Amino acid sequence: MNLNITTNVLMDIGILQSYFFKNELKNTLILIDVNVVNNAIIKETLRLFKQKSVLLVDREPTVADVNAAVKQYPQTENIIAVGGGSSMDLGKAIAVTMTNGGDAGKLRGRNTVTRPGLPIIVAPTIPGTAAEFSASVVLNGDGYKLGIHSPYLRPEVALVDPHFFASLKADIGIPVLLDGYIHSIECLQGIIGTETSRASCRNVVAIFNEIVKSGYHPEDIKWCQLAYYANYISAFSLLGGSLGAVHALSYGVSNAMGICHSKANLAALEQLMEFYGKYTQTAFTFCSQHEVDYTLNITGAVDRQRILTVMNATRDCSSALWTNTLGDDYSNAMSDKFIKRIIDGIR
């Protein structure tokens, strides 16, 4: 068994200010989630940089976003990404695109990144995405989501300040936190996996049972540390395992309906409960306890045919994830009924 975990994780209150006070970076591109740009921690940290460009992130990243940043900031030597999975995925994609030809569209897939990217440091403001540890990013483009997968995508350093999570309301915080949980139950129930990855999954499930029992308390630093630790352990499950049908279906939901990834996951999980059994109860109990709504409400006219077309295109790019859940005899017909359930459930 080989474990290639290169990210140095530093967790402490005030870690961003203390780290960048000691480590001066030049020509730095700083990506910041729009939801935290006015956070006091961010404002204080930005004062420490003399040579910086700031790029605000307000959506899930696209191929066009990456390529535009590569062209706009050609002098960049270092990248810092602050926020959730969108900010971190965008920063990681920019880092490798700058050193691998300049076109992120040509890097989607596997074995496409041949050179190390620019140095990147991430500061996750929410636990659950595991983007600070993973060797992949997900990019929208050409009507579907598809990842770039390479060990070169792993950040050098992850700076985790538990105070970031304190301001997130349950409607946002719980779905994001459950993303890491869903990673683990997909790996645990999938056909791809090692004893180590499955042990990590079981550990995550146990921690989440404890978290759900205690309630949603982001203002409690110890609770936040436990949530981040669960996120960290969930990343281990992906080293020897794989995502599954929940993410395969949720990618289509996000692409077709513009639903954020974390809530799309819950909508997909609801349609796939037969594969994840008792593990789904933890997720939906957590949501119901805190009135988290993940129903697919779409304002305006609903073009079901367009949604079906987009979801089918996404399905065709996600066969490996469907296979991990449905088995080696997977066919499109097997996933189509779940796509139909999603579309029939739109309100």
Short mmCIF file of C-alpha atoms in Angstrom, two decimals:
data_model
loop_
_atom_site.label_atom_id
_atom_site.label_comp_id
_atom_site.label_asym_id
_atom_site.label_seq_id
_atom_site.Cartn_x
_atom_site.Cartn_y
_atom_site.Cartn_z
CA MET A 1 0.00 0.00 0.00
CA ASN A 2 1.29 3.45 -0.93
CA LEU A 3 0.00 6.62 0.73
CA ASN A 4 0.97 9.80 -1.12
CA ILE A 5 -0.20 12.60 1.18
CA THR A 6 1.88 15.67 0.55
CA THR A 7 -0.27 18.44 2.06
CA ASN A 8 1.01 19.84 5.35
CA VAL A 9 -2.07 20.62 7.47
CA LEU A 10 -1.75 23.35 10.09
CA MET A 11 -4.79 23.94 12.32
CA ASP A 12 -4.97 26.69 14.91
CA ILE A 13 -6.82 29.87 15.75
CA GLY A 14 -5.12 32.73 13.90
CA ILE A 15 -3.05 30.36 11.75
CA LEU A 16 -3.38 32.44 8.57
CA GLN A 17 -1.98 35.60 10.12
CA SER A 18 0.83 33.82 11.93
CA TYR A 19 1.84 31.75 8.88
CA PHE A 20 1.98 34.61 6.39
CA PHE A 21 3.65 36.90 8.91
CA LYS A 22 6.54 34.42 9.02
CA ASN A 23 6.47 33.44 5.32
CA GLU A 24 6.60 36.29 2.83
CA LEU A 25 5.28 35.40 -0.64
CA LYS A 26 5.78 37.51 -3.75
CA ASN A 27 3.60 37.93 -6.83
CA THR A 28 0.76 36.10 -5.15
CA LEU A 29 -2.67 35.47 -6.65
CA ILE A 30 -5.20 35.21 -3.81
CA LEU A 31 -8.57 33.63 -4.58
CA ILE A 32 -11.29 34.38 -2.03
CA ASP A 33 -14.84 33.10 -1.76
CA VAL A 34 -17.20 36.10 -1.92
CA ASN A 35 -18.99 34.81 1.18
CA VAL A 36 -15.93 35.36 3.39
CA VAL A 37 -14.21 38.33 1.75
CA ASN A 38 -15.40 40.66 4.53
CA ASN A 39 -14.37 38.29 7.29
CA ALA A 40 -12.03 39.92 9.83
CA ILE A 41 -9.49 37.10 9.44
CA ILE A 42 -9.30 37.70 5.68
CA LYS A 43 -8.95 41.46 6.01
CA GLU A 44 -6.14 41.11 8.54
CA THR A 45 -4.35 38.50 6.41
CA LEU A 46 -4.49 40.58 3.21
CA ARG A 47 -2.64 43.42 4.94
CA LEU A 48 0.41 41.17 5.19
CA PHE A 49 0.89 41.01 1.39
CA LYS A 50 2.74 43.71 -0.52
CA GLN A 51 2.59 42.09 -3.96
CA LYS A 52 -0.79 40.52 -4.52
CA SER A 53 -3.72 40.21 -6.88
CA VAL A 54 -7.14 39.30 -5.51
CA LEU A 55 -9.71 37.27 -7.45
CA LEU A 56 -13.18 36.80 -5.95
CA VAL A 57 -14.92 33.46 -6.49
CA ASP A 58 -18.71 33.41 -6.64
CA ARG A 59 -19.52 30.12 -8.41
CA GLU A 60 -18.27 26.64 -9.15
CA PRO A 61 -15.21 26.93 -11.43
CA THR A 62 -15.32 26.54 -15.19
CA VAL A 63 -12.66 25.87 -17.80
CA ALA A 64 -13.16 29.45 -19.01
CA ASP A 65 -12.58 30.83 -15.49
CA VAL A 66 -9.25 29.01 -15.24
CA ASN A 67 -8.03 30.06 -18.66
CA ALA A 68 -9.05 33.69 -18.08
CA ALA A 69 -7.09 33.83 -14.81
CA VAL A 70 -4.02 32.28 -16.46
CA LYS A 71 -4.06 35.02 -19.09
CA GLN A 72 -4.89 37.85 -16.69
CA TYR A 73 -2.23 37.07 -14.07
CA PRO A 74 0.80 35.77 -16.02
CA GLN A 75 3.35 37.01 -13.45
CA THR A 76 1.92 34.86 -10.67
CA GLU A 77 4.50 32.92 -8.65
CA ASN A 78 2.32 31.70 -5.77
CA ILE A 79 -1.37 30.95 -5.32
CA ILE A 80 -3.51 31.11 -2.19
CA ALA A 81 -7.11 29.89 -2.23
CA VAL A 82 -9.44 30.77 0.63
CA GLY A 83 -12.98 29.43 0.85
CA GLY A 84 -14.80 26.21 0.03
CA GLY A 85 -14.33 23.67 -2.72
CA SER A 86 -14.96 26.16 -5.53
CA SER A 87 -12.15 28.50 -4.48
CA MET A 88 -9.73 25.68 -3.82
CA ASP A 89 -10.54 23.82 -7.04
CA LEU A 90 -10.14 27.02 -9.07
CA GLY A 91 -6.80 27.80 -7.42
CA LYS A 92 -5.48 24.27 -7.91
CA ALA A 93 -6.57 24.24 -11.55
CA ILE A 94 -4.91 27.60 -12.22
CA ALA A 95 -1.70 26.36 -10.58
CA VAL A 96 -1.29 23.38 -12.94
CA THR A 97 -2.67 25.10 -16.04
CA MET A 98 -0.04 27.82 -15.78
CA THR A 99 2.72 25.24 -16.08
CA ASN A 100 1.02 22.79 -18.45
CA GLY A 101 0.17 24.62 -21.64
CA GLY A 102 -2.31 27.25 -20.49
CA ASP A 103 -5.55 25.49 -21.48
CA ALA A 104 -7.45 23.79 -18.66
CA GLY A 105 -9.83 22.14 -21.13
CA LYS A 106 -6.99 19.96 -22.43
CA LEU A 107 -6.09 18.87 -18.89
CA ARG A 108 -9.45 17.38 -17.92
CA GLY A 109 -9.17 13.65 -17.41
CA ARG A 110 -6.25 11.55 -16.16
CA ASN A 111 -2.54 11.49 -17.02
CA THR A 112 -2.77 14.91 -18.66
CA VAL A 113 -0.71 16.96 -16.18
CA THR A 114 2.99 16.30 -16.78
CA ARG A 115 4.64 19.12 -14.80
CA PRO A 116 4.27 20.36 -11.22
CA GLY A 117 2.02 23.39 -10.83
CA LEU A 118 2.79 26.66 -9.10
CA PRO A 119 3.05 26.48 -5.30
CA ILE A 120 -0.43 26.66 -3.79
CA ILE A 121 -1.59 27.18 -0.21
CA VAL A 122 -5.24 26.70 0.69
CA ALA A 123 -7.33 27.87 3.63
CA PRO A 124 -10.61 25.95 3.79
CA THR A 125 -13.34 27.98 5.46
CA ILE A 126 -15.69 24.99 5.60
CA PRO A 127 -15.07 21.30 6.35
CA GLY A 128 -16.52 18.70 4.02
CA THR A 129 -15.11 19.18 0.54
CA ALA A 130 -11.68 17.60 1.21
CA ALA A 131 -10.37 19.78 -1.63
CA GLU A 132 -7.44 20.79 0.54
CA PHE A 133 -6.10 17.23 0.40
CA SER A 134 -7.34 15.79 -2.87
CA ALA A 135 -5.45 15.19 -6.09
CA SER A 136 -8.34 16.33 -8.26
CA VAL A 137 -10.48 19.31 -9.22
CA VAL A 138 -13.89 19.48 -10.88
CA LEU A 139 -14.48 21.96 -13.71
CA ASN A 140 -17.62 22.86 -15.63
CA GLY A 141 -17.24 23.17 -19.37
CA ASP A 142 -18.92 22.10 -22.60
CA GLY A 143 -22.14 21.41 -20.70
CA TYR A 144 -20.79 18.91 -18.17
CA LYS A 145 -18.53 18.52 -15.15
CA LEU A 146 -15.26 16.66 -15.55
CA GLY A 147 -12.23 16.54 -13.32
CA ILE A 148 -8.51 17.01 -13.69
CA HIS A 149 -6.75 14.24 -11.77
CA SER A 150 -3.08 14.45 -10.85
CA PRO A 151 -0.87 14.20 -7.74
CA TYR A 152 0.47 17.63 -8.78
CA LEU A 153 -2.87 19.13 -7.71
CA ARG A 154 -2.34 18.53 -4.01
CA PRO A 155 -1.69 21.81 -2.17
CA GLU A 156 1.59 22.22 -0.33
CA VAL A 157 -0.03 23.61 2.82
CA ALA A 158 -3.56 23.75 4.22
CA LEU A 159 -4.18 26.42 6.86
CA VAL A 160 -7.24 25.62 8.96
CA ASP A 161 -8.69 28.21 11.34
CA PRO A 162 -11.78 26.76 13.10
CA HIS A 163 -13.16 30.29 13.57
CA PHE A 164 -14.11 30.41 9.90
CA PHE A 165 -16.88 27.88 10.36
CA ALA A 166 -18.45 29.74 13.29
CA SER A 167 -20.45 32.14 11.10
CA LEU A 168 -22.05 29.55 8.78
CA LYS A 169 -25.77 28.98 9.22
CA ALA A 170 -27.03 25.42 9.24
CA ASP A 171 -28.67 25.73 5.81
CA ILE A 172 -25.20 26.17 4.28
CA GLY A 173 -22.93 24.50 6.80
CA ILE A 174 -24.68 21.15 7.15
CA PRO A 175 -24.89 20.25 3.43
CA VAL A 176 -21.23 21.20 2.97
CA LEU A 177 -20.20 19.20 6.03
CA LEU A 178 -22.15 16.20 4.75
CA ASP A 179 -20.20 16.27 1.48
CA GLY A 180 -17.30 14.58 3.29
CA TYR A 181 -19.68 12.08 4.87
CA ILE A 182 -21.12 11.20 1.45
CA HIS A 183 -17.58 10.74 0.08
CA SER A 184 -17.06 8.10 2.74
CA ILE A 185 -20.32 6.17 2.42
CA GLU A 186 -19.86 6.04 -1.37
CA CYS A 187 -16.41 4.52 -0.85
CA LEU A 188 -17.63 2.21 1.89
CA GLN A 189 -20.47 0.81 -0.21
CA GLY A 190 -18.56 0.82 -3.51
CA ILE A 191 -16.83 -2.07 -5.23
CA ILE A 192 -13.56 -0.10 -5.42
CA GLY A 193 -11.69 0.12 -2.15
CA THR A 194 -8.96 -1.17 0.13
CA GLU A 195 -9.11 -2.24 3.76
CA THR A 196 -7.42 1.05 4.65
CA SER A 197 -9.91 3.18 2.72
CA ARG A 198 -12.87 1.30 4.21
CA ALA A 199 -11.43 1.67 7.73
CA SER A 200 -11.23 5.42 7.12
CA CYS A 201 -14.85 5.39 5.95
CA ARG A 202 -16.02 3.60 9.08
CA ASN A 203 -14.14 6.12 11.19
CA VAL A 204 -15.88 9.01 9.42
CA VAL A 205 -19.28 7.40 9.93
CA ALA A 206 -18.60 7.03 13.65
CA ILE A 207 -17.49 10.66 13.97
CA PHE A 208 -20.57 11.88 12.12
CA ASN A 209 -22.84 9.88 14.39
CA GLU A 210 -21.25 11.79 17.26
CA ILE A 211 -21.57 15.12 15.47
CA VAL A 212 -25.25 14.58 14.64
CA LYS A 213 -26.02 13.49 18.18
CA SER A 214 -24.41 16.64 19.60
CA GLY A 215 -26.20 19.00 17.18
CA TYR A 216 -24.97 21.84 15.01
CA HIS A 217 -22.58 24.00 17.05
CA PRO A 218 -20.15 25.88 14.77
CA GLU A 219 -19.62 28.48 17.48
CA ASP A 220 -17.92 25.77 19.59
CA ILE A 221 -14.24 25.53 18.62
CA LYS A 222 -13.95 21.92 19.80
CA TRP A 223 -16.97 20.96 17.68
CA CYS A 224 -15.39 22.67 14.67
CA GLN A 225 -12.12 20.83 15.20
CA LEU A 226 -14.00 17.52 15.23
CA ALA A 227 -15.81 18.48 12.01
CA TYR A 228 -12.54 19.36 10.29
CA TYR A 229 -10.97 16.14 11.54
CA ALA A 230 -13.83 14.13 10.01
CA ASN A 231 -13.19 15.96 6.75
CA TYR A 232 -9.50 15.08 6.95
CA ILE A 233 -10.20 11.39 7.55
CA SER A 234 -12.71 11.33 4.68
CA ALA A 235 -9.87 12.30 2.35
CA PHE A 236 -8.09 9.03 3.24
CA SER A 237 -11.06 7.05 1.96
CA LEU A 238 -10.47 8.47 -1.51
CA LEU A 239 -6.85 7.30 -1.58
CA GLY A 240 -7.88 3.69 -2.12
CA GLY A 241 -11.56 4.10 -2.92
CA SER A 242 -13.77 6.06 -5.24
CA LEU A 243 -16.82 8.27 -5.31
CA GLY A 244 -20.01 6.65 -6.52
CA ALA A 245 -23.50 7.14 -7.82
CA VAL A 246 -24.39 10.05 -5.52
CA HIS A 247 -21.75 12.28 -7.08
CA ALA A 248 -22.44 10.92 -10.56
CA LEU A 249 -26.09 11.95 -10.21
CA SER A 250 -25.42 15.20 -8.33
CA TYR A 251 -23.04 16.46 -11.02
CA GLY A 252 -25.94 16.27 -13.45
CA VAL A 253 -28.24 18.06 -11.01
CA SER A 254 -25.74 20.90 -10.61
CA ASN A 255 -25.09 21.19 -14.32
CA ALA A 256 -28.74 21.08 -15.38
CA MET A 257 -30.37 23.11 -12.63
CA GLY A 258 -27.69 25.35 -11.19
CA ILE A 259 -28.02 23.76 -7.74
CA CYS A 260 -24.91 24.07 -5.55
CA HIS A 261 -22.89 20.86 -5.25
CA SER A 262 -23.57 20.13 -1.57
CA LYS A 263 -27.36 20.38 -1.86
CA ALA A 264 -27.33 18.52 -5.17
CA ASN A 265 -25.58 15.69 -3.30
CA LEU A 266 -28.45 15.46 -0.82
CA ALA A 267 -31.08 15.51 -3.57
CA ALA A 268 -29.19 12.69 -5.31
CA LEU A 269 -28.69 10.70 -2.10
CA GLU A 270 -32.44 10.78 -1.46
CA GLN A 271 -33.01 8.96 -4.78
CA LEU A 272 -30.28 6.40 -4.10
CA MET A 273 -31.16 5.35 -0.55
CA GLU A 274 -31.51 1.72 -1.61
CA PHE A 275 -27.73 1.53 -2.10
CA TYR A 276 -26.65 3.34 1.06
CA GLY A 277 -29.13 1.94 3.56
CA LYS A 278 -28.70 2.91 7.18
CA TYR A 279 -26.03 5.49 6.37
CA THR A 280 -28.60 7.80 4.78
CA GLN A 281 -30.48 8.14 8.07
CA THR A 282 -27.58 10.04 9.63
CA ALA A 283 -27.52 12.59 6.82
CA PHE A 284 -31.24 13.21 6.66
CA THR A 285 -31.67 13.25 10.44
CA PHE A 286 -29.04 15.99 10.61
CA CYS A 287 -30.89 17.97 7.94
CA SER A 288 -34.35 17.56 9.47
CA GLN A 289 -33.14 18.50 12.94
CA HIS A 290 -32.02 21.88 11.63
CA GLU A 291 -34.64 22.42 8.89
CA VAL A 292 -32.19 22.18 6.00
CA ASP A 293 -34.08 22.26 2.70
CA TYR A 294 -32.54 20.41 -0.24
CA THR A 295 -35.64 20.06 -2.44
CA LEU A 296 -35.17 20.93 -6.10
CA ASN A 297 -37.15 24.13 -6.35
CA ILE A 298 -36.67 25.92 -9.68
CA THR A 299 -38.08 29.38 -10.31
CA GLY A 300 -39.62 30.09 -13.69
CA ALA A 301 -40.46 27.64 -16.45
CA VAL A 302 -38.95 24.17 -16.20
CA ASP A 303 -37.55 22.77 -19.46
CA ARG A 304 -37.47 19.10 -18.58
CA GLN A 305 -36.12 18.08 -21.97
CA ARG A 306 -33.11 20.38 -21.62
CA ILE A 307 -32.50 19.10 -18.10
CA LEU A 308 -32.66 15.51 -19.36
CA THR A 309 -30.19 16.27 -22.17
CA VAL A 310 -27.68 17.85 -19.77
CA MET A 311 -28.02 15.07 -17.21
CA ASN A 312 -27.54 12.42 -19.88
CA ALA A 313 -24.36 14.15 -21.07
CA THR A 314 -23.09 14.21 -17.50
CA ARG A 315 -24.03 10.54 -17.06
CA ASP A 316 -21.90 9.61 -20.06
CA CYS A 317 -18.83 11.23 -18.42
CA SER A 318 -19.44 9.59 -15.02
CA SER A 319 -19.75 5.89 -15.89
CA ALA A 320 -16.86 4.95 -13.57
CA LEU A 321 -18.72 6.43 -10.58
CA TRP A 322 -21.97 4.68 -11.51
CA THR A 323 -20.06 1.41 -11.91
CA ASN A 324 -18.55 1.74 -8.43
CA THR A 325 -22.05 1.64 -6.97
CA LEU A 326 -24.10 -0.39 -9.45
CA GLY A 327 -21.47 -2.99 -10.35
CA ASP A 328 -19.41 -4.10 -13.33
CA ASP A 329 -22.53 -4.87 -15.35
CA TYR A 330 -23.58 -1.23 -15.22
CA SER A 331 -25.40 0.19 -18.24
CA ASN A 332 -26.98 3.57 -18.94
CA ALA A 333 -30.41 2.04 -18.53
CA MET A 334 -29.60 1.37 -14.88
CA SER A 335 -28.85 5.01 -14.09
CA ASP A 336 -31.59 6.44 -16.30
CA LYS A 337 -34.32 5.53 -13.82
CA PHE A 338 -32.61 7.63 -11.14
CA ILE A 339 -32.27 10.54 -13.53
CA LYS A 340 -36.01 10.22 -14.22
CA ARG A 341 -36.75 10.25 -10.49
CA ILE A 342 -34.80 13.49 -10.12
CA ILE A 343 -36.65 15.17 -12.98
CA ASP A 344 -40.05 13.92 -11.79
CA GLY A 345 -39.31 15.37 -8.35
CA ILE A 346 -38.65 18.94 -9.54
CA ARG A 347 -41.06 21.44 -8.02
#
